[in-house]
PDB file of C-alpha atoms and ligand atoms in Angstrom:
ATOM      1  CA  MET A 556      75.843 -25.874  87.124  1.00 93.00           C
ATOM      2  CA  ARG A 557      72.171 -25.615  86.235  1.00 97.00           C
ATOM      3  CA  THR A 558      70.066 -28.236  84.553  1.00 98.00           C
ATOM      4  CA  VAL A 559      68.133 -26.832  81.604  1.00 98.00           C
ATOM      5  CA  TYR A 560      65.455 -28.276  79.347  1.00 98.00           C
ATOM      6  CA  LEU A 561      66.052 -28.525  75.601  1.00 98.00           C
ATOM      7  CA  ASN A 562      63.654 -30.290  73.224  1.00 98.00           C
ATOM      8  CA  GLY A 563      62.610 -33.122  75.518  1.00 97.00           C
ATOM      9  CA  GLU A 564      65.807 -33.492  77.522  1.00 98.00           C
ATOM     10  CA  PHE A 565      66.975 -32.281  80.914  1.00 98.00           C
ATOM     11  CA  ILE A 566      70.700 -31.628  80.515  1.00 98.00           C
ATOM     12  CA  ALA A 567      73.545 -29.596  82.004  1.00 98.00           C
ATOM     13  CA  GLU A 568      73.526 -26.020  80.724  1.00 98.00           C
ATOM     14  CA  ASN A 569      76.960 -26.400  79.077  1.00 98.00           C
ATOM     15  CA  GLU A 570      75.711 -29.383  77.077  1.00 97.00           C
ATOM     16  CA  ALA A 571      72.642 -27.618  75.704  1.00 98.00           C
ATOM     17  CA  LYS A 572      73.421 -26.738  72.061  1.00 98.00           C
ATOM     18  CA  ILE A 573      71.229 -25.101  69.413  1.00 97.00           C
ATOM     19  CA  SER A 574      71.887 -24.753  65.676  1.00 98.00           C
ATOM     20  CA  ILE A 575      73.189 -21.422  64.347  1.00 98.00           C
ATOM     21  CA  PHE A 576      70.256 -21.708  61.901  1.00 98.00           C
ATOM     22  CA  ASP A 577      67.690 -21.670  64.667  1.00 98.00           C
ATOM     23  CA  ARG A 578      65.175 -18.960  63.759  1.00 98.00           C
ATOM     24  CA  GLY A 579      65.274 -17.671  67.294  1.00 98.00           C
ATOM     25  CA  PHE A 580      68.936 -16.788  66.669  1.00 98.00           C
ATOM     26  CA  THR A 581      68.695 -15.506  63.072  1.00 97.00           C
ATOM     27  CA  PHE A 582      65.359 -13.614  63.247  1.00 98.00           C
ATOM     28  CA  ALA A 583      64.258 -13.505  66.923  1.00 98.00           C
ATOM     29  CA  ASP A 584      61.384 -15.613  65.535  1.00 98.00           C
ATOM     30  CA  ALA A 585      60.530 -16.849  69.004  1.00 98.00           C
ATOM     31  CA  ILE A 586      58.304 -16.127  71.951  1.00 98.00           C
ATOM     32  CA  TYR A 587      58.869 -16.523  75.678  1.00 98.00           C
ATOM     33  CA  GLU A 588      57.308 -16.552  79.121  1.00 98.00           C
ATOM     34  CA  VAL A 589      58.721 -15.830  82.561  1.00 98.00           C
ATOM     35  CA  THR A 590      57.058 -17.317  85.628  1.00 98.00           C
ATOM     36  CA  ALA A 591      58.058 -16.515  89.200  1.00 98.00           C
ATOM     37  CA  VAL A 592      58.785 -19.345  91.646  1.00 97.00           C
ATOM     38  CA  LEU A 593      58.148 -18.916  95.374  1.00 97.00           C
ATOM     39  CA  GLN A 594      58.726 -21.655  97.931  1.00 95.00           C
ATOM     40  CA  GLY A 595      59.449 -23.997  95.020  1.00 96.00           C
ATOM     41  CA  LYS A 596      56.057 -23.354  93.401  1.00 96.00           C
ATOM     42  CA  LEU A 597      54.856 -21.472  90.321  1.00 97.00           C
ATOM     43  CA  VAL A 598      53.031 -18.146  90.691  1.00 97.00           C
ATOM     44  CA  ASP A 599      49.874 -17.624  88.565  1.00 96.00           C
ATOM     45  CA  PHE A 600      51.019 -20.365  86.185  1.00 97.00           C
ATOM     46  CA  ASP A 601      47.620 -20.765  84.482  1.00 97.00           C
ATOM     47  CA  LEU A 602      47.706 -17.116  83.463  1.00 97.00           C
ATOM     48  CA  HIS A 603      51.226 -17.468  82.063  1.00 98.00           C
ATOM     49  CA  LEU A 604      50.106 -20.515  80.083  1.00 98.00           C
ATOM     50  CA  ALA A 605      47.143 -18.586  78.684  1.00 98.00           C
ATOM     51  CA  ARG A 606      49.410 -15.747  77.549  1.00 98.00           C
ATOM     52  CA  LEU A 607      51.867 -18.262  76.093  1.00 98.00           C
ATOM     53  CA  ARG A 608      49.044 -19.784  74.005  1.00 98.00           C
ATOM     54  CA  ARG A 609      48.013 -16.319  72.842  1.00 98.00           C
ATOM     55  CA  SER A 610      51.592 -15.444  71.797  1.00 98.00           C
ATOM     56  CA  LEU A 611      51.879 -18.762  69.931  1.00 98.00           C
ATOM     57  CA  ASP A 612      48.576 -18.113  68.116  1.00 98.00           C
ATOM     58  CA  GLU A 613      49.480 -14.550  67.187  1.00 98.00           C
ATOM     59  CA  MET A 614      52.779 -15.785  65.702  1.00 97.00           C
ATOM     60  CA  ALA A 615      51.163 -18.861  64.045  1.00 97.00           C
ATOM     61  CA  LEU A 616      53.709 -20.938  65.932  1.00 97.00           C
ATOM     62  CA  ALA A 617      52.761 -24.535  66.764  1.00 95.00           C
ATOM     63  CA  LEU A 618      53.938 -26.097  70.037  1.00 97.00           C
ATOM     64  CA  PRO A 619      52.966 -29.790  70.230  1.00 94.00           C
ATOM     65  CA  LEU A 620      52.786 -29.938  74.027  1.00 97.00           C
ATOM     66  CA  ASP A 621      49.674 -29.540  76.137  1.00 97.00           C
ATOM     67  CA  ASN A 622      49.399 -27.510  79.339  1.00 97.00           C
ATOM     68  CA  ALA A 623      49.789 -30.547  81.598  1.00 97.00           C
ATOM     69  CA  GLU A 624      53.059 -31.435  79.836  1.00 98.00           C
ATOM     70  CA  LEU A 625      54.330 -27.855  80.159  1.00 98.00           C
ATOM     71  CA  LEU A 626      53.467 -27.847  83.866  1.00 98.00           C
ATOM     72  CA  ALA A 627      55.295 -31.147  84.334  1.00 98.00           C
ATOM     73  CA  ILE A 628      58.417 -29.752  82.605  1.00 98.00           C
ATOM     74  CA  HIS A 629      58.351 -26.628  84.802  1.00 98.00           C
ATOM     75  CA  ARG A 630      57.992 -28.728  87.936  1.00 98.00           C
ATOM     76  CA  ALA A 631      60.763 -31.108  86.928  1.00 98.00           C
ATOM     77  CA  LEU A 632      63.097 -28.185  86.239  1.00 98.00           C
ATOM     78  CA  ILE A 633      62.352 -26.707  89.674  1.00 98.00           C
ATOM     79  CA  ALA A 634      63.160 -30.093  91.221  1.00 98.00           C
ATOM     80  CA  HIS A 635      66.379 -30.625  89.191  1.00 98.00           C
ATOM     81  CA  ASN A 636      67.679 -27.208  90.251  1.00 98.00           C
ATOM     82  CA  HIS A 637      66.303 -27.250  93.816  1.00 98.00           C
ATOM     83  CA  LEU A 638      64.834 -23.846  93.000  1.00 98.00           C
ATOM     84  CA  GLN A 639      63.107 -22.240  95.963  1.00 97.00           C
ATOM     85  CA  GLU A 640      62.782 -18.642  94.811  1.00 97.00           C
ATOM     86  CA  GLY A 641      63.423 -17.200  91.380  1.00 98.00           C
ATOM     87  CA  LEU A 642      62.256 -17.446  87.806  1.00 98.00           C
ATOM     88  CA  ILE A 643      61.636 -19.939  85.043  1.00 98.00           C
ATOM     89  CA  TYR A 644      62.151 -18.747  81.483  1.00 98.00           C
ATOM     90  CA  LEU A 645      60.507 -20.644  78.625  1.00 98.00           C
ATOM     91  CA  GLN A 646      61.372 -19.900  74.993  1.00 98.00           C
ATOM     92  CA  VAL A 647      59.848 -21.373  71.842  1.00 98.00           C
ATOM     93  CA  SER A 648      61.331 -20.637  68.426  1.00 98.00           C
ATOM     94  CA  ARG A 649      60.092 -21.602  64.980  1.00 98.00           C
ATOM     95  CA  GLY A 650      62.835 -24.187  64.765  1.00 98.00           C
ATOM     96  CA  VAL A 651      65.777 -24.739  62.441  1.00 98.00           C
ATOM     97  CA  GLU A 652      65.977 -24.164  58.697  1.00 96.00           C
ATOM     98  CA  ASP A 653      68.582 -22.705  56.332  1.00 96.00           C
ATOM     99  CA  ARG A 654      68.188 -18.925  56.417  1.00 96.00           C
ATOM    100  CA  ASN A 655      64.929 -17.972  54.740  1.00 96.00           C
ATOM    101  CA  PHE A 656      62.569 -15.190  55.836  1.00 97.00           C
ATOM    102  CA  ALA A 657      59.272 -16.990  55.097  1.00 97.00           C
ATOM    103  CA  PHE A 658      58.223 -19.744  57.483  1.00 97.00           C
ATOM    104  CA  PRO A 659      59.818 -23.220  57.256  1.00 97.00           C
ATOM    105  CA  PRO A 660      57.681 -26.130  55.980  1.00 95.00           C
ATOM    106  CA  ALA A 661      54.766 -27.143  58.209  1.00 92.00           C
ATOM    107  CA  GLY A 662      55.900 -29.837  60.621  1.00 92.00           C
ATOM    108  CA  THR A 663      59.335 -28.296  61.241  1.00 96.00           C
ATOM    109  CA  PRO A 664      59.726 -28.909  64.984  1.00 97.00           C
ATOM    110  CA  PRO A 665      59.921 -25.797  67.171  1.00 98.00           C
ATOM    111  CA  THR A 666      62.845 -25.385  69.552  1.00 98.00           C
ATOM    112  CA  LEU A 667      61.738 -25.399  73.186  1.00 98.00           C
ATOM    113  CA  VAL A 668      64.100 -24.222  75.894  1.00 98.00           C
ATOM    114  CA  LEU A 669      63.495 -23.709  79.607  1.00 98.00           C
ATOM    115  CA  TYR A 670      65.954 -22.536  82.234  1.00 98.00           C
ATOM    116  CA  THR A 671      65.817 -21.286  85.797  1.00 98.00           C
ATOM    117  CA  GLN A 672      67.305 -18.256  87.536  1.00 98.00           C
ATOM    118  CA  SER A 673      67.609 -18.099  91.268  1.00 98.00           C
ATOM    119  CA  LYS A 674      66.547 -14.671  92.614  1.00 97.00           C
ATOM    120  CA  ASN A 675      65.408 -13.113  95.890  1.00 96.00           C
ATOM    121  CA  ILE A 676      62.075 -11.658  94.845  1.00 96.00           C
ATOM    122  CA  LEU A 677      60.546 -11.144  98.280  1.00 96.00           C
ATOM    123  CA  ALA A 678      63.539  -9.680 100.124  1.00 95.00           C
ATOM    124  CA  SER A 679      64.635  -7.162  97.531  1.00 94.00           C
ATOM    125  CA  PRO A 680      66.638  -3.968  98.155  1.00 96.00           C
ATOM    126  CA  LEU A 681      64.978  -2.293  95.166  1.00 96.00           C
ATOM    127  CA  ALA A 682      61.555  -2.982  96.670  1.00 97.00           C
ATOM    128  CA  GLU A 683      62.703  -1.223  99.832  1.00 96.00           C
ATOM    129  CA  GLN A 684      64.511   1.726  98.238  1.00 97.00           C
ATOM    130  CA  GLY A 685      62.441   2.160  95.105  1.00 98.00           C
ATOM    131  CA  ILE A 686      63.838   2.648  91.618  1.00 98.00           C
ATOM    132  CA  ASN A 687      64.909   5.632  89.527  1.00 98.00           C
ATOM    133  CA  ILE A 688      63.452   5.960  86.045  1.00 98.00           C
ATOM    134  CA  ILE A 689      64.410   7.878  82.934  1.00 98.00           C
ATOM    135  CA  SER A 690      62.060   8.448  80.011  1.00 98.00           C
ATOM    136  CA  LEU A 691      62.964   7.481  76.455  1.00 98.00           C
ATOM    137  CA  PRO A 692      61.057   7.397  73.164  1.00 98.00           C
ATOM    138  CA  ASP A 693      59.276   4.089  72.504  1.00 98.00           C
ATOM    139  CA  LEU A 694      60.941   2.939  69.277  1.00 98.00           C
ATOM    140  CA  ARG A 695      59.781  -0.707  69.438  1.00 98.00           C
ATOM    141  CA  TRP A 696      57.779  -2.540  66.797  1.00 97.00           C
ATOM    142  CA  GLY A 697      53.978  -2.341  66.579  1.00 97.00           C
ATOM    143  CA  ARG A 698      53.033  -5.605  68.370  1.00 98.00           C
ATOM    144  CA  CYS A 699      54.320  -5.091  71.893  1.00 98.00           C
ATOM    145  CA  ASP A 700      51.356  -7.170  73.113  1.00 98.00           C
ATOM    146  CA  ILE A 701      53.124 -10.340  71.912  1.00 98.00           C
ATOM    147  CA  LYS A 702      55.856 -11.620  74.201  1.00 98.00           C
ATOM    148  CA  THR A 703      58.585 -12.152  71.607  1.00 98.00           C
ATOM    149  CA  THR A 704      62.293 -12.549  72.321  1.00 98.00           C
ATOM    150  CA  GLN A 705      62.949  -9.508  70.094  1.00 98.00           C
ATOM    151  CA  LEU A 706      63.977  -7.376  73.055  1.00 98.00           C
ATOM    152  CA  LEU A 707      66.693  -5.318  71.396  1.00 98.00           C
ATOM    153  CA  TYR A 708      65.188  -1.906  72.095  1.00 98.00           C
ATOM    154  CA  ALA A 709      64.536  -2.889  75.724  1.00 98.00           C
ATOM    155  CA  CYS A 710      68.253  -3.784  75.992  1.00 98.00           C
ATOM    156  CA  LEU A 711      69.313  -0.437  74.489  1.00 98.00           C
ATOM    157  CA  ALA A 712      66.947   1.464  76.796  1.00 98.00           C
ATOM    158  CA  LYS A 713      68.044  -0.402  79.955  1.00 98.00           C
ATOM    159  CA  GLU A 714      71.670   0.191  79.067  1.00 98.00           C
ATOM    160  CA  GLN A 715      71.012   3.905  78.583  1.00 98.00           C
ATOM    161  CA  ALA A 716      69.282   4.003  81.954  1.00 98.00           C
ATOM    162  CA  ARG A 717      72.274   2.272  83.538  1.00 98.00           C
ATOM    163  CA  GLN A 718      74.743   4.684  81.933  1.00 98.00           C
ATOM    164  CA  ARG A 719      72.718   7.606  83.277  1.00 98.00           C
ATOM    165  CA  GLY A 720      72.721   6.158  86.807  1.00 98.00           C
ATOM    166  CA  ALA A 721      69.065   5.062  86.708  1.00 98.00           C
ATOM    167  CA  ASP A 722      67.474   1.641  87.158  1.00 98.00           C
ATOM    168  CA  ASP A 723      65.101   1.528  84.214  1.00 98.00           C
ATOM    169  CA  ALA A 724      63.382   3.478  81.455  1.00 98.00           C
ATOM    170  CA  TRP A 725      59.755   4.264  80.699  1.00 98.00           C
ATOM    171  CA  LEU A 726      58.929   4.361  77.029  1.00 98.00           C
ATOM    172  CA  MET A 727      56.993   7.283  75.532  1.00 98.00           C
ATOM    173  CA  LYS A 728      54.790   7.203  72.428  1.00 98.00           C
ATOM    174  CA  ASP A 729      53.010  10.342  71.157  1.00 97.00           C
ATOM    175  CA  GLY A 730      53.355  11.994  74.564  1.00 97.00           C
ATOM    176  CA  TRP A 731      51.949   9.029  76.514  1.00 98.00           C
ATOM    177  CA  ILE A 732      53.747   6.459  78.677  1.00 98.00           C
ATOM    178  CA  THR A 733      53.375   2.977  77.182  1.00 98.00           C
ATOM    179  CA  GLU A 734      55.248   0.802  79.712  1.00 98.00           C
ATOM    180  CA  GLY A 735      58.679   0.142  81.192  1.00 98.00           C
ATOM    181  CA  THR A 736      61.367  -1.789  79.304  1.00 98.00           C
ATOM    182  CA  SER A 737      60.244  -5.026  81.005  1.00 98.00           C
ATOM    183  CA  ASN A 738      57.352  -4.034  83.263  1.00 98.00           C
ATOM    184  CA  ASN A 739      54.011  -2.243  83.388  1.00 98.00           C
ATOM    185  CA  VAL A 740      53.623   1.276  84.761  1.00 98.00           C
ATOM    186  CA  PHE A 741      51.211   2.474  87.468  1.00 98.00           C
ATOM    187  CA  ILE A 742      50.733   5.839  89.157  1.00 98.00           C
ATOM    188  CA  VAL A 743      48.639   6.850  92.158  1.00 98.00           C
ATOM    189  CA  THR A 744      46.848  10.196  91.850  1.00 97.00           C
ATOM    190  CA  GLY A 745      46.547  12.752  94.643  1.00 95.00           C
ATOM    191  CA  ASP A 746      43.003  11.534  95.370  1.00 94.00           C
ATOM    192  CA  GLY A 747      44.060   7.897  95.634  1.00 94.00           C
ATOM    193  CA  ALA A 748      43.079   6.459  92.230  1.00 97.00           C
ATOM    194  CA  VAL A 749      45.432   3.873  90.758  1.00 98.00           C
ATOM    195  CA  VAL A 750      46.086   4.533  87.067  1.00 98.00           C
ATOM    196  CA  THR A 751      47.515   2.119  84.512  1.00 98.00           C
ATOM    197  CA  ARG A 752      47.317   2.173  80.748  1.00 98.00           C
ATOM    198  CA  GLU A 753      44.558   0.172  79.060  1.00 98.00           C
ATOM    199  CA  LEU A 754      45.663  -2.877  77.049  1.00 98.00           C
ATOM    200  CA  SER A 755      46.420  -2.453  73.336  1.00 98.00           C
ATOM    201  CA  ARG A 756      49.095  -3.421  70.845  1.00 98.00           C
ATOM    202  CA  PHE A 757      51.378  -0.831  72.487  1.00 98.00           C
ATOM    203  CA  LEU A 758      52.080  -2.819  75.670  1.00 98.00           C
ATOM    204  CA  LEU A 759      52.404  -6.302  77.079  1.00 98.00           C
ATOM    205  CA  PRO A 760      49.368  -7.597  78.979  1.00 98.00           C
ATOM    206  CA  GLY A 761      51.397  -8.190  82.147  1.00 98.00           C
ATOM    207  CA  ILE A 762      50.266 -11.074  84.325  1.00 98.00           C
ATOM    208  CA  THR A 763      51.271  -9.136  87.445  1.00 98.00           C
ATOM    209  CA  ARG A 764      49.351  -6.104  86.118  1.00 98.00           C
ATOM    210  CA  GLY A 765      46.203  -8.205  85.649  1.00 98.00           C
ATOM    211  CA  THR A 766      46.426  -9.767  89.098  1.00 98.00           C
ATOM    212  CA  LEU A 767      47.088  -6.414  90.732  1.00 98.00           C
ATOM    213  CA  ILE A 768      43.989  -4.955  89.030  1.00 98.00           C
ATOM    214  CA  ALA A 769      41.924  -7.834  90.447  1.00 97.00           C
ATOM    215  CA  LEU A 770      43.377  -7.177  93.913  1.00 97.00           C
ATOM    216  CA  LEU A 771      42.477  -3.474  93.670  1.00 97.00           C
ATOM    217  CA  SER A 772      38.842  -4.300  93.085  1.00 96.00           C
ATOM    218  CA  GLN A 773      38.830  -6.958  95.852  1.00 96.00           C
ATOM    219  CA  HIS A 774      40.076  -4.335  98.291  1.00 97.00           C
ATOM    220  CA  GLY A 775      37.756  -1.545  97.188  1.00 96.00           C
ATOM    221  CA  LEU A 776      40.539   0.560  95.659  1.00 97.00           C
ATOM    222  CA  ARG A 777      39.802   2.770  92.661  1.00 97.00           C
ATOM    223  CA  LEU A 778      41.305   1.895  89.272  1.00 98.00           C
ATOM    224  CA  GLU A 779      41.489   4.082  86.169  1.00 98.00           C
ATOM    225  CA  GLU A 780      42.619   2.246  83.034  1.00 98.00           C
ATOM    226  CA  ARG A 781      43.958   5.018  80.837  1.00 98.00           C
ATOM    227  CA  ALA A 782      47.203   6.413  79.492  1.00 98.00           C
ATOM    228  CA  CYS A 783      49.018   9.154  81.346  1.00 97.00           C
ATOM    229  CA  THR A 784      51.642  11.706  80.415  1.00 98.00           C
ATOM    230  CA  LEU A 785      55.066  12.080  81.927  1.00 97.00           C
ATOM    231  CA  ASP A 786      53.980  15.341  83.604  1.00 96.00           C
ATOM    232  CA  GLU A 787      51.100  13.556  85.335  1.00 97.00           C
ATOM    233  CA  ALA A 788      53.458  10.788  86.484  1.00 97.00           C
ATOM    234  CA  ARG A 789      56.033  13.274  87.787  1.00 95.00           C
ATOM    235  CA  GLU A 790      53.340  15.062  89.780  1.00 95.00           C
ATOM    236  CA  ALA A 791      51.669  11.859  91.015  1.00 98.00           C
ATOM    237  CA  ALA A 792      51.480  10.980  94.700  1.00 98.00           C
ATOM    238  CA  GLU A 793      53.143   7.610  94.028  1.00 98.00           C
ATOM    239  CA  ALA A 794      54.339   5.523  91.107  1.00 98.00           C
ATOM    240  CA  PHE A 795      55.332   1.890  90.731  1.00 98.00           C
ATOM    241  CA  ILE A 796      56.021  -0.871  88.240  1.00 98.00           C
ATOM    242  CA  THR A 797      54.868  -4.490  88.084  1.00 98.00           C
ATOM    243  CA  SER A 798      56.434  -7.615  86.583  1.00 98.00           C
ATOM    244  CA  SER A 799      56.994 -11.276  87.379  1.00 98.00           C
ATOM    245  CA  THR A 800      60.642 -10.529  88.156  1.00 97.00           C
ATOM    246  CA  SER A 801      59.954  -7.647  90.573  1.00 97.00           C
ATOM    247  CA  PHE A 802      56.280  -8.098  91.609  1.00 98.00           C
ATOM    248  CA  VAL A 803      55.837  -4.441  92.640  1.00 98.00           C
ATOM    249  CA  TYR A 804      58.695  -1.927  92.797  1.00 98.00           C
ATOM    250  CA  PRO A 805      58.121   1.656  93.933  1.00 98.00           C
ATOM    251  CA  VAL A 806      59.352   4.381  91.567  1.00 98.00           C
ATOM    252  CA  VAL A 807      60.958   7.226  93.528  1.00 98.00           C
ATOM    253  CA  SER A 808      62.192   9.481  90.719  1.00 98.00           C
ATOM    254  CA  ILE A 809      61.477  10.157  87.058  1.00 98.00           C
ATOM    255  CA  ASP A 810      64.139  11.939  84.983  1.00 98.00           C
ATOM    256  CA  GLY A 811      65.836  13.057  88.191  1.00 97.00           C
ATOM    257  CA  GLN A 812      62.693  14.583  89.703  1.00 97.00           C
ATOM    258  CA  PRO A 813      61.313  12.935  92.870  1.00 97.00           C
ATOM    259  CA  VAL A 814      57.869  11.325  92.800  1.00 97.00           C
ATOM    260  CA  GLY A 815      55.887  12.455  95.857  1.00 95.00           C
ATOM    261  CA  ASP A 816      58.358  12.837  98.714  1.00 94.00           C
ATOM    262  CA  GLY A 817      60.958  10.744  96.872  1.00 96.00           C
ATOM    263  CA  LYS A 818      60.317   7.655  99.007  1.00 97.00           C
ATOM    264  CA  PRO A 819      58.278   4.499  98.309  1.00 97.00           C
ATOM    265  CA  GLY A 820      54.623   5.448  98.802  1.00 97.00           C
ATOM    266  CA  PRO A 821      52.295   3.871 101.391  1.00 97.00           C
ATOM    267  CA  LEU A 822      49.767   2.545  98.868  1.00 98.00           C
ATOM    268  CA  THR A 823      52.580   1.065  96.774  1.00 98.00           C
ATOM    269  CA  ARG A 824      53.932  -0.724  99.851  1.00 97.00           C
ATOM    270  CA  ARG A 825      50.469  -2.032 100.661  1.00 98.00           C
ATOM    271  CA  LEU A 826      49.922  -3.251  97.098  1.00 98.00           C
ATOM    272  CA  ARG A 827      53.277  -5.029  97.066  1.00 98.00           C
ATOM    273  CA  GLN A 828      52.279  -6.838 100.259  1.00 97.00           C
ATOM    274  CA  LEU A 829      48.832  -7.718  98.866  1.00 97.00           C
ATOM    275  CA  TYR A 830      50.487  -9.106  95.756  1.00 97.00           C
ATOM    276  CA  ILE A 831      52.988 -11.140  97.790  1.00 97.00           C
ATOM    277  CA  ASP A 832      50.172 -12.566  99.942  1.00 96.00           C
ATOM    278  CA  HIS A 833      48.292 -13.506  96.776  1.00 95.00           C
ATOM    279  CA  ALA A 834      51.401 -15.051  95.190  1.00 95.00           C
ATOM    280  CA  LEU A 835      52.201 -17.140  98.262  1.00 93.00           C
ATOM    281  CA  ALA A 836      48.625 -18.407  98.411  1.00 91.00           C
ATOM    282  CA  LEU A 837      48.130 -19.029  94.705  1.00 72.00           C
ATOM    283  CA  THR A 838      51.044 -21.201  93.731  1.00 70.00           C
ATOM    284  CA  THR A 839      50.930 -24.362  91.632  1.00 69.00           C
TER     285      THR A 839
HETATM  286  N1  LIG B 852      59.097  -8.979  81.405  1.00 76.93           N
HETATM  287  N2  LIG B 852      56.032  -5.258  79.818  1.00 76.93           N
HETATM  288  C1  LIG B 852      57.111  -5.805  79.233  1.00 76.93           C
HETATM  289  C2  LIG B 852      57.671  -5.162  78.004  1.00 76.93           C
HETATM  290  C3  LIG B 852      57.703  -6.962  79.795  1.00 76.93           C
HETATM  291  O1  LIG B 852      58.780  -7.514  79.202  1.00 76.93           O
HETATM  292  C4  LIG B 852      57.155  -7.529  80.971  1.00 76.93           C
HETATM  293  C5  LIG B 852      57.732  -8.767  81.585  1.00 76.93           C
HETATM  294  C6  LIG B 852      56.034  -6.915  81.543  1.00 76.93           C
HETATM  295  C7  LIG B 852      55.371  -7.468  82.789  1.00 76.93           C
HETATM  296  O2  LIG B 852      54.722  -8.685  82.529  1.00 76.93           O
HETATM  297  P1  LIG B 852      54.525  -9.790  83.668  1.00 76.93           P
HETATM  298  O3  LIG B 852      53.837  -9.116  84.783  1.00 76.93           O
HETATM  299  O4  LIG B 852      53.684 -10.819  83.003  1.00 76.93           O
HETATM  300  O5  LIG B 852      55.889 -10.285  84.053  1.00 76.93           O
HETATM  301  C8  LIG B 852      55.482  -5.784  80.936  1.00 76.93           C
HETATM  302  C9  LIG B 852      59.684 -10.215  81.833  1.00 76.93           C
HETATM  303  C10 LIG B 852      59.498 -10.461  83.274  1.00 76.93           C
HETATM  304  C11 LIG B 852      61.138 -10.270  81.416  1.00 76.93           C
HETATM  305  O6  LIG B 852      61.378 -10.221  80.234  1.00 76.93           O
HETATM  306  O7  LIG B 852      62.026 -10.365  82.249  1.00 76.93           O
END
């Protein structure tokens, strides 16, 4: 049984109870973060905190805890659960009030929840085999840059991928790939450039994406920040996704058509290793 954090308390997961009037439940009026844990330590935690603050600001959601307090809660939760490798989820909702669309009165306390998931991130079969992708229209709302818990379309898309025997879906808007259901998209062109879409309201500014871009420049690899079409991705030399839950996963097919020779590409493998080396060195 896991220990979770709820509004100041570390308690058993089956004792953690939230009101049915919590706005996270009624309206998905909540934001979240997911941080990877390796060797019992947090990966790129400062960057996750910065994105958390940005999400809170964009939603005009007040969280009366400073970064040192949030770090202490994360560390305590790792210790309570003896977590060596996996994930920590943090969710903040706009608190509890009788159902009413407009915001509750100022001073209504937010609901803060954290929980852990144990996961083998480094030794992953999907990282070895690569993943199969289908494409679907991007029917999400217009602020995909905010990390809200309103993930309904991502759930529908993942389920469709599963039913069609694939691992995930890439979302398409006006003929361009925006991102995966819960990850950012990269391709490698025939002449070795790494392409990923520039940041905008259409996609989440992935922490793994940002770190990988920094690693590309450190290692003299060429980056192009621009959108690409599905045709370009299908004809690419390599393709991969990034996220805190996967780090880097090769993409070996798109809509049933192999990418490159249908196996994880050499640059993708190298980038996964570079990211892992970075993550192991840069833990908090
Ligand atoms: N998902 N795009 C979307 C829509 C995401 O939900 C995520 C993360 C990413 C990658 O962001 P990062 O590199 O910061 O993890 C991109 C998290 C992991 C999840 O909901 O499980």
